[in-house]
mmCIF file of C-alpha atoms (C1' of nucleotides) in Angstrom:
data_model
loop_
_atom_site.group_PDB
_atom_site.id
_atom_site.type_symbol
_atom_site.label_atom_id
_atom_site.label_comp_id
_atom_site.label_asym_id
_atom_site.label_seq_id
_atom_site.Cartn_x
_atom_site.Cartn_y
_atom_site.Cartn_z
ATOM 1 C CA MET P 17 26.886 -13.995 31.679
ATOM 2 C CA PRO P 18 25.991 -10.335 31.663
ATOM 3 C CA GLU P 19 27.269 -8.041 34.353
ATOM 4 C CA LEU P 20 28.167 -4.397 33.874
ATOM 5 C CA PRO P 21 31.116 -4.993 31.475
ATOM 6 C CA ASP P 22 29.110 -7.258 29.205
ATOM 7 C CA VAL P 23 26.238 -4.806 29.031
ATOM 8 C CA GLU P 24 28.735 -2.053 28.268
ATOM 9 C CA GLY P 25 29.860 -4.218 25.343
ATOM 10 C CA PHE P 26 26.266 -4.563 24.137
ATOM 11 C CA ARG P 27 25.877 -0.816 24.443
ATOM 12 C CA ARG P 28 28.826 -0.367 22.117
ATOM 13 C CA VAL P 29 27.297 -2.803 19.627
ATOM 14 C CA LEU P 30 24.063 -0.853 19.597
ATOM 15 C CA SER P 31 25.817 2.509 19.411
ATOM 16 C CA GLU P 32 27.360 1.461 16.094
ATOM 17 C CA HIS P 33 23.900 1.275 14.584
ATOM 18 C CA THR P 34 22.212 4.452 15.665
ATOM 19 C CA GLY P 35 20.611 6.842 13.223
ATOM 20 C CA LYS P 36 19.412 4.206 10.783
ATOM 21 C CA PRO P 37 15.696 3.533 10.287
ATOM 22 C CA ILE P 38 14.394 0.351 11.876
ATOM 23 C CA ARG P 39 12.655 -1.417 9.025
ATOM 24 C CA ALA P 40 11.052 -4.226 11.030
ATOM 25 C CA VAL P 41 10.983 -5.786 14.468
ATOM 26 C CA ARG P 42 10.827 -9.556 14.453
ATOM 27 C CA VAL P 43 9.689 -11.263 17.617
ATOM 28 C CA ARG P 44 10.500 -14.919 17.336
ATOM 29 C CA ASP P 45 9.742 -15.704 20.979
ATOM 30 C CA PRO P 46 7.425 -13.329 22.839
ATOM 31 C CA GLY P 47 8.576 -15.013 26.068
ATOM 32 C CA VAL P 48 11.216 -12.292 26.457
ATOM 33 C CA LEU P 49 8.756 -9.402 26.183
ATOM 34 C CA ARG P 50 7.807 -7.798 29.494
ATOM 35 C CA GLY P 51 4.622 -5.805 29.633
ATOM 36 C CA ILE P 52 4.288 -5.349 25.892
ATOM 37 C CA SER P 53 2.980 -7.385 22.987
ATOM 38 C CA ALA P 54 5.008 -8.205 19.894
ATOM 39 C CA ARG P 55 2.600 -6.172 17.822
ATOM 40 C CA ARG P 56 2.922 -3.061 19.983
ATOM 41 C CA LEU P 57 6.700 -3.340 20.195
ATOM 42 C CA ALA P 58 6.994 -3.546 16.430
ATOM 43 C CA GLY P 59 4.449 -0.789 15.872
ATOM 44 C CA ALA P 60 6.177 1.565 18.279
ATOM 45 C CA LEU P 61 9.657 1.144 16.804
ATOM 46 C CA ARG P 62 9.182 0.600 13.079
ATOM 47 C CA GLY P 63 10.494 3.586 11.151
ATOM 48 C CA HIS P 64 12.223 4.982 14.250
ATOM 49 C CA ARG P 65 15.970 5.288 14.730
ATOM 50 C CA PHE P 66 17.979 4.381 17.783
ATOM 51 C CA GLU P 67 19.771 7.300 19.348
ATOM 52 C CA ARG P 68 22.838 7.232 21.567
ATOM 53 C CA PRO P 69 22.249 4.350 23.989
ATOM 54 C CA ARG P 70 23.212 4.479 27.630
ATOM 55 C CA ARG P 71 23.644 2.002 30.436
ATOM 56 C CA HIS P 72 22.728 1.969 34.069
ATOM 57 C CA GLY P 73 23.963 -1.058 35.972
ATOM 58 C CA LYS P 74 22.939 -4.072 33.953
ATOM 59 C CA TRP P 75 20.263 -2.210 31.986
ATOM 60 C CA LEU P 76 20.790 -1.061 28.432
ATOM 61 C CA ILE P 77 18.666 1.968 27.652
ATOM 62 C CA ALA P 78 18.013 2.761 24.021
ATOM 63 C CA PRO P 79 15.926 5.825 23.145
ATOM 64 C CA ALA P 80 14.337 5.677 19.705
ATOM 65 C CA GLY P 81 12.548 8.983 19.282
ATOM 66 C CA GLU P 82 9.819 9.163 21.900
ATOM 67 C CA PRO P 83 9.806 5.504 22.981
ATOM 68 C CA VAL P 84 12.712 4.073 24.963
ATOM 69 C CA LEU P 85 13.742 0.457 24.635
ATOM 70 C CA LEU P 86 15.002 -1.148 27.849
ATOM 71 C CA LEU P 87 16.987 -4.356 27.726
ATOM 72 C CA HIS P 88 18.010 -6.578 30.616
ATOM 73 C CA PHE P 89 20.055 -9.636 29.756
ATOM 74 C CA GLY P 90 19.545 -11.816 32.803
ATOM 75 C CA MET P 91 22.166 -14.528 33.025
ATOM 76 C CA THR P 92 22.305 -15.611 29.404
ATOM 77 C CA GLY P 93 21.288 -12.686 27.225
ATOM 78 C CA SER P 94 23.291 -10.871 24.555
ATOM 79 C CA LEU P 95 22.937 -8.321 21.786
ATOM 80 C CA SER P 96 24.785 -8.822 18.547
ATOM 81 C CA TRP P 97 24.891 -7.594 14.970
ATOM 82 C CA HIS P 98 24.149 -9.922 12.057
ATOM 83 C CA SER P 99 24.374 -9.609 8.308
ATOM 84 C CA PRO P 100 21.207 -9.955 6.265
ATOM 85 C CA GLY P 101 20.182 -13.544 5.753
ATOM 86 C CA GLU P 102 22.254 -14.999 8.560
ATOM 87 C CA PRO P 103 20.310 -18.011 9.886
ATOM 88 C CA TRP P 104 18.628 -17.732 13.260
ATOM 89 C CA HIS P 105 20.359 -19.126 16.271
ATOM 90 C CA ARG P 106 17.856 -21.117 18.276
ATOM 91 C CA HIS P 107 18.047 -18.676 21.174
ATOM 92 C CA ASP P 108 17.560 -15.565 19.058
ATOM 93 C CA ARG P 109 14.331 -14.149 20.473
ATOM 94 C CA VAL P 110 13.942 -10.705 18.882
ATOM 95 C CA ALA P 111 15.577 -8.875 15.976
ATOM 96 C CA TRP P 112 15.548 -5.228 14.866
ATOM 97 C CA ARG P 113 16.065 -5.143 11.138
ATOM 98 C CA PHE P 114 17.853 -2.384 9.248
ATOM 99 C CA ASP P 115 18.736 -2.053 5.579
ATOM 100 C CA ASP P 116 22.203 -3.484 6.118
ATOM 101 C CA GLY P 117 21.578 -6.154 8.743
ATOM 102 C CA GLU P 118 19.983 -6.649 12.106
ATOM 103 C CA LEU P 119 20.512 -6.471 15.846
ATOM 104 C CA ARG P 120 19.507 -9.606 17.696
ATOM 105 C CA PHE P 121 18.545 -10.186 21.299
ATOM 106 C CA ARG P 122 19.676 -13.707 22.078
ATOM 107 C CA ASP P 123 18.801 -15.294 25.396
ATOM 108 C CA MET P 124 18.704 -18.930 26.348
ATOM 109 C CA ARG P 125 16.982 -18.719 29.706
ATOM 110 C CA LYS P 126 14.682 -15.711 29.287
ATOM 111 C CA LEU P 127 15.039 -14.772 32.938
ATOM 112 C CA GLN P 128 14.757 -11.063 32.213
ATOM 113 C CA GLY P 129 13.937 -9.447 28.881
ATOM 114 C CA ILE P 130 12.716 -6.487 26.885
ATOM 115 C CA ARG P 131 10.581 -3.546 27.970
ATOM 116 C CA LEU P 132 9.380 -0.493 26.154
ATOM 117 C CA ALA P 133 8.813 2.796 27.933
ATOM 118 C CA GLY P 134 6.620 5.383 26.253
ATOM 119 C CA ASP P 135 9.072 8.179 27.004
ATOM 120 C CA GLU P 136 12.087 9.078 29.121
ATOM 121 C CA ALA P 137 10.008 9.731 32.223
ATOM 122 C CA GLN P 138 8.552 6.217 32.048
ATOM 123 C CA ALA P 139 11.991 4.765 31.456
ATOM 124 C CA GLU P 140 13.267 6.483 34.568
ATOM 125 C CA ARG P 141 10.444 4.924 36.532
ATOM 126 C CA VAL P 142 11.573 1.461 35.479
ATOM 127 C CA LEU P 143 15.074 2.238 36.725
ATOM 128 C CA ALA P 144 13.985 4.119 39.820
ATOM 129 C CA GLY P 145 14.872 1.423 42.335
ATOM 130 C CA LEU P 146 18.492 1.119 41.274
ATOM 131 C CA GLY P 147 21.442 2.477 43.181
ATOM 132 C CA PRO P 148 24.140 4.525 41.447
ATOM 133 C CA ASP P 149 26.006 2.853 38.611
ATOM 134 C CA ALA P 150 29.102 1.061 39.870
ATOM 135 C CA ARG P 151 31.289 2.850 37.345
ATOM 136 C CA GLU P 152 29.986 6.304 38.171
ATOM 137 C CA VAL P 153 29.762 6.186 41.939
ATOM 138 C CA SER P 154 32.195 8.375 43.843
ATOM 139 C CA ARG P 155 34.544 7.022 46.493
ATOM 140 C CA ARG P 156 32.680 8.937 49.124
ATOM 141 C CA ARG P 157 29.215 7.761 48.106
ATOM 142 C CA PHE P 158 30.477 4.204 47.837
ATOM 143 C CA GLY P 159 31.744 4.377 51.404
ATOM 144 C CA GLU P 160 28.450 5.768 52.647
ATOM 145 C CA LEU P 161 26.434 3.083 50.907
ATOM 146 C CA LEU P 162 28.517 0.302 52.414
ATOM 147 C CA SER P 163 28.576 1.660 55.926
ATOM 148 C CA ARG P 164 24.805 2.098 56.005
ATOM 149 C CA ARG P 165 23.939 -1.438 55.080
ATOM 150 C CA ARG P 166 23.605 -4.227 57.549
ATOM 151 C CA GLY P 167 24.114 -7.300 55.395
ATOM 152 C CA ARG P 168 27.253 -9.149 54.450
ATOM 153 C CA LEU P 169 29.636 -7.504 52.037
ATOM 154 C CA LYS P 170 28.823 -9.954 49.263
ATOM 155 C CA SER P 171 25.070 -9.367 49.504
ATOM 156 C CA VAL P 172 25.511 -5.610 49.616
ATOM 157 C CA LEU P 173 27.802 -5.455 46.585
ATOM 158 C CA THR P 174 25.400 -7.474 44.444
ATOM 159 C CA ASP P 175 22.273 -5.652 45.626
ATOM 160 C CA GLN P 176 21.231 -3.540 42.642
ATOM 161 C CA ALA P 177 19.324 -1.185 44.907
ATOM 162 C CA VAL P 178 22.607 -0.267 46.595
ATOM 163 C CA LEU P 179 24.961 -0.263 43.634
ATOM 164 C CA ALA P 180 23.942 -1.116 40.081
ATOM 165 C CA GLY P 181 26.067 -3.305 37.838
ATOM 166 C CA LEU P 182 27.967 -5.798 39.960
ATOM 167 C CA GLY P 183 27.014 -9.457 39.710
ATOM 168 C CA ASN P 184 28.204 -12.620 41.346
ATOM 169 C CA LEU P 185 31.575 -12.897 39.606
ATOM 170 C CA LEU P 186 32.540 -9.249 39.835
ATOM 171 C CA ALA P 187 31.650 -9.023 43.512
ATOM 172 C CA ASP P 188 33.871 -11.990 44.325
ATOM 173 C CA GLU P 189 36.640 -10.652 42.114
ATOM 174 C CA ILE P 190 36.569 -7.278 43.830
ATOM 175 C CA CYS P 191 36.633 -8.750 47.343
ATOM 176 C CA TRP P 192 39.508 -11.000 46.339
ATOM 177 C CA ARG P 193 41.529 -8.119 44.901
ATOM 178 C CA ALA P 194 40.864 -6.066 48.007
ATOM 179 C CA ARG P 195 41.770 -9.042 50.240
ATOM 180 C CA ILE P 196 38.550 -8.754 52.206
ATOM 181 C CA ASP P 197 36.367 -11.673 53.253
ATOM 182 C CA PRO P 198 32.994 -11.403 51.442
ATOM 183 C CA ARG P 199 31.217 -12.855 54.490
ATOM 184 C CA ARG P 200 32.046 -9.868 56.668
ATOM 185 C CA ALA P 201 29.327 -7.399 57.580
ATOM 186 C CA ALA P 202 29.602 -4.466 55.184
ATOM 187 C CA ALA P 203 29.068 -1.959 57.962
ATOM 188 C CA ASP P 204 32.037 -3.347 59.912
ATOM 189 C CA LEU P 205 34.619 -2.331 57.324
ATOM 190 C CA ASP P 206 36.765 0.615 58.345
ATOM 191 C CA GLU P 207 37.425 3.533 56.053
ATOM 192 C CA ALA P 208 40.742 2.184 54.802
ATOM 193 C CA GLU P 209 39.102 -1.103 53.854
ATOM 194 C CA ARG P 210 36.272 0.666 52.069
ATOM 195 C CA ASP P 211 38.837 2.675 50.124
ATOM 196 C CA THR P 212 40.743 -0.458 49.188
ATOM 197 C CA LEU P 213 37.508 -2.040 48.045
ATOM 198 C CA TYR P 214 36.614 1.006 45.983
ATOM 199 C CA GLY P 215 40.027 0.974 44.317
ATOM 200 C CA ALA P 216 39.688 -2.724 43.546
ATOM 201 C CA MET P 217 36.257 -2.113 42.057
ATOM 202 C CA ARG P 218 37.570 0.687 39.831
ATOM 203 C CA ARG P 219 40.397 -1.444 38.525
ATOM 204 C CA VAL P 220 38.292 -4.562 37.981
ATOM 205 C CA LEU P 221 35.640 -2.558 36.145
ATOM 206 C CA ARG P 222 38.113 -0.649 34.012
ATOM 207 C CA GLU P 223 39.864 -3.822 32.906
ATOM 208 C CA SER P 224 36.735 -5.877 32.353
ATOM 209 C CA VAL P 225 34.931 -3.109 30.490
ATOM 210 C CA LYS P 226 37.916 -2.871 28.174
ATOM 211 C CA ALA P 227 37.603 -6.596 27.525
ATOM 212 C CA GLY P 228 33.799 -6.431 27.240
ATOM 213 C CA ARG P 229 33.427 -9.095 29.920
ATOM 214 C CA VAL P 230 35.006 -10.403 33.095
ATOM 215 C CA PRO P 231 38.261 -11.796 31.750
ATOM 216 C CA PRO P 232 38.739 -15.413 32.865
ATOM 217 C CA ARG P 233 42.499 -15.015 32.906
ATOM 218 C CA GLY P 234 44.930 -16.695 35.226
ATOM 219 C CA THR P 235 45.536 -13.622 37.334
ATOM 220 C CA TRP P 236 41.835 -13.242 38.061
ATOM 221 C CA LEU P 237 39.879 -15.165 40.606
ATOM 222 C CA THR P 238 37.277 -15.668 37.898
ATOM 223 C CA GLY P 239 39.640 -17.891 35.943
ATOM 224 C CA ALA P 240 39.929 -20.292 38.859
ATOM 225 C CA ARG P 241 36.534 -20.289 40.495
ATOM 226 C CA ASP P 242 34.850 -23.083 38.573
ATOM 227 C CA GLU P 243 37.198 -25.804 39.787
ATOM 228 C CA PRO P 244 36.318 -26.812 43.367
ATOM 229 C CA HIS P 245 39.237 -26.009 45.683
ATOM 230 C CA ALA P 246 41.356 -24.660 42.863
ATOM 231 C CA PRO P 247 44.504 -22.869 44.056
ATOM 232 C CA CYS P 248 44.264 -19.139 44.666
ATOM 233 C CA PRO P 249 45.909 -17.453 41.628
ATOM 234 C CA ARG P 250 47.839 -15.227 44.036
ATOM 235 C CA CYS P 251 49.044 -17.487 46.850
ATOM 236 C CA GLY P 252 48.171 -21.033 45.851
ATOM 237 C CA THR P 253 45.999 -21.770 48.878
ATOM 238 C CA PRO P 254 42.939 -23.855 47.952
ATOM 239 C CA LEU P 255 39.970 -21.524 47.449
ATOM 240 C CA SER P 256 36.936 -21.708 49.693
ATOM 241 C CA SER P 257 33.399 -21.694 48.407
ATOM 242 C CA ARG P 258 30.012 -21.316 50.024
ATOM 243 C CA ARG P 259 26.578 -20.042 49.191
ATOM 244 C CA ILE P 260 25.898 -16.540 50.441
ATOM 245 C CA ALA P 261 22.462 -15.071 49.858
ATOM 246 C CA GLY P 262 21.737 -17.886 47.438
ATOM 247 C CA ARG P 263 24.792 -17.345 45.257
ATOM 248 C CA THR P 264 27.984 -19.368 45.086
ATOM 249 C CA THR P 265 30.721 -17.260 46.619
ATOM 250 C CA VAL P 266 34.422 -17.998 46.187
ATOM 251 C CA TRP P 267 37.287 -16.531 48.203
ATOM 252 C CA CYS P 268 40.791 -17.276 49.367
ATOM 253 C CA PRO P 269 40.911 -18.135 53.090
ATOM 254 C CA ARG P 270 44.527 -16.942 53.305
ATOM 255 C CA CYS P 271 44.398 -13.698 51.272
ATOM 256 C CA GLN P 272 40.978 -12.787 52.653
ATOM 257 C CA PRO P 273 41.050 -13.539 56.367
ATOM 258 C CA ARG P 274 38.020 -12.958 58.568
ATOM 259 C "C1'" DC Z 21 15.788 -4.166 57.164
ATOM 260 C "C1'" DG Z 22 18.017 -9.031 56.326
ATOM 261 C "C1'" DT Z 23 18.022 -13.769 54.712
ATOM 262 C "C1'" DC Z 24 15.840 -17.719 52.922
ATOM 263 C "C1'" DA Z 25 12.895 -20.361 49.799
ATOM 264 C "C1'" DC Z 26 10.533 -20.343 45.759
ATOM 265 C "C1'" DT Z 27 9.706 -18.771 41.105
ATOM 266 C "C1'" DC Z 28 10.653 -17.570 36.279
ATOM 267 C "C1'" DC Z 29 13.476 -20.392 32.103
ATOM 268 C "C1'" DT Z 30 16.838 -23.708 29.448
ATOM 269 C "C1'" DG Z 31 20.771 -26.551 29.094
ATOM 270 C "C1'" DC Z 32 24.744 -28.855 30.746
ATOM 271 C "C1'" DT Z 33 27.268 -32.044 33.850
ATOM 272 C "C1'" DC Z 34 27.539 -35.490 37.188
ATOM 273 C "C1'" DG Z 35 26.349 -39.737 39.485
ATOM 274 C "C1'" DC Z 36 23.822 -43.938 39.541
ATOM 275 C "C1'" DT G 12 22.044 -45.242 27.355
ATOM 276 C "C1'" DG G 13 18.784 -43.135 30.331
ATOM 277 C "C1'" DC G 14 17.308 -40.327 34.046
ATOM 278 C "C1'" DG G 15 17.062 -37.258 37.859
ATOM 279 C "C1'" DA G 16 19.513 -33.842 40.700
ATOM 280 C "C1'" DG G 17 21.952 -29.852 40.957
ATOM 281 C "C1'" DC G 18 23.830 -25.890 39.209
ATOM 282 C "C1'" DA G 19 24.400 -21.615 36.210
ATOM 283 C "C1'" DG G 20 27.859 -14.229 35.913
ATOM 284 C "C1'" DG G 21 19.812 -12.340 37.490
ATOM 285 C "C1'" DA G 22 16.110 -10.779 40.125
ATOM 286 C "C1'" DG G 23 11.103 -10.386 42.080
ATOM 287 C "C1'" DT G 24 8.007 -12.010 45.749
ATOM 288 C "C1'" DG G 25 6.368 -13.389 50.191
ATOM 289 C "C1'" DA G 26 7.489 -15.541 54.796
ATOM 290 C "C1'" DC G 27 9.854 -15.137 58.966
#
DNA sequence: CGTCACTCCTGCTCGC
DNA sequence: TGCGAGCAGGAGTGAC
């Protein structure tokens, strides 16, 4: 599930619980820990308080004094608040306990997970390979990034080293809104098309961040993409679908001509 | 560089 | 009812 808007939602959840001492860290499944043991994670955070969390792409970055907690939710992760004594969900992997409840990292597939950086400099090293955040990038920089890449538009938009935050659904949604075929070479777009794409990205992100996820509503491609050959929500033409760079890609052959 | 195949995981749906 | 295949909003690695 998580793309930029979802992670932004998790950031808001965490930001409601800053400034309170972490009483305990419970690791129910160490399978989500990356490069740190349960014991060290708990030892490093117990008694600390989360400060204002930030987000870069699909990473949630949570400083807690010196150490910095880094969360990546993969395809099935989430962060949620729970009252004391609420029973575990079977995919709850880690919990940070406070006096009035706990934050839980829930993740069915454990494709990504939890890291702990010793300080901000180390945290920055973890994030060093990422491109600019999709919500922060300027129109101009966005255009430069696209024109300098050789791959297809779809691959470029979802490449975190180019632009951080867009996933499979958002990339398709943005191309659909901009009426541009995701199979086209990114470098072949002209300036007007890049601008249209940028505008579509801004709108899609603004609306989905407000909702805390990619809204599967009727006016969005996302609401139609699961049904094979479902009608395009805009023109009714049956949608096309193909795998590009290993990911299922959906587009409208009429709205998004080659 | 780019793309593909494979890998890490778990669960659901579909077809036989 | 059971079982295997294929797929899922992510991403790293190595081969070509």
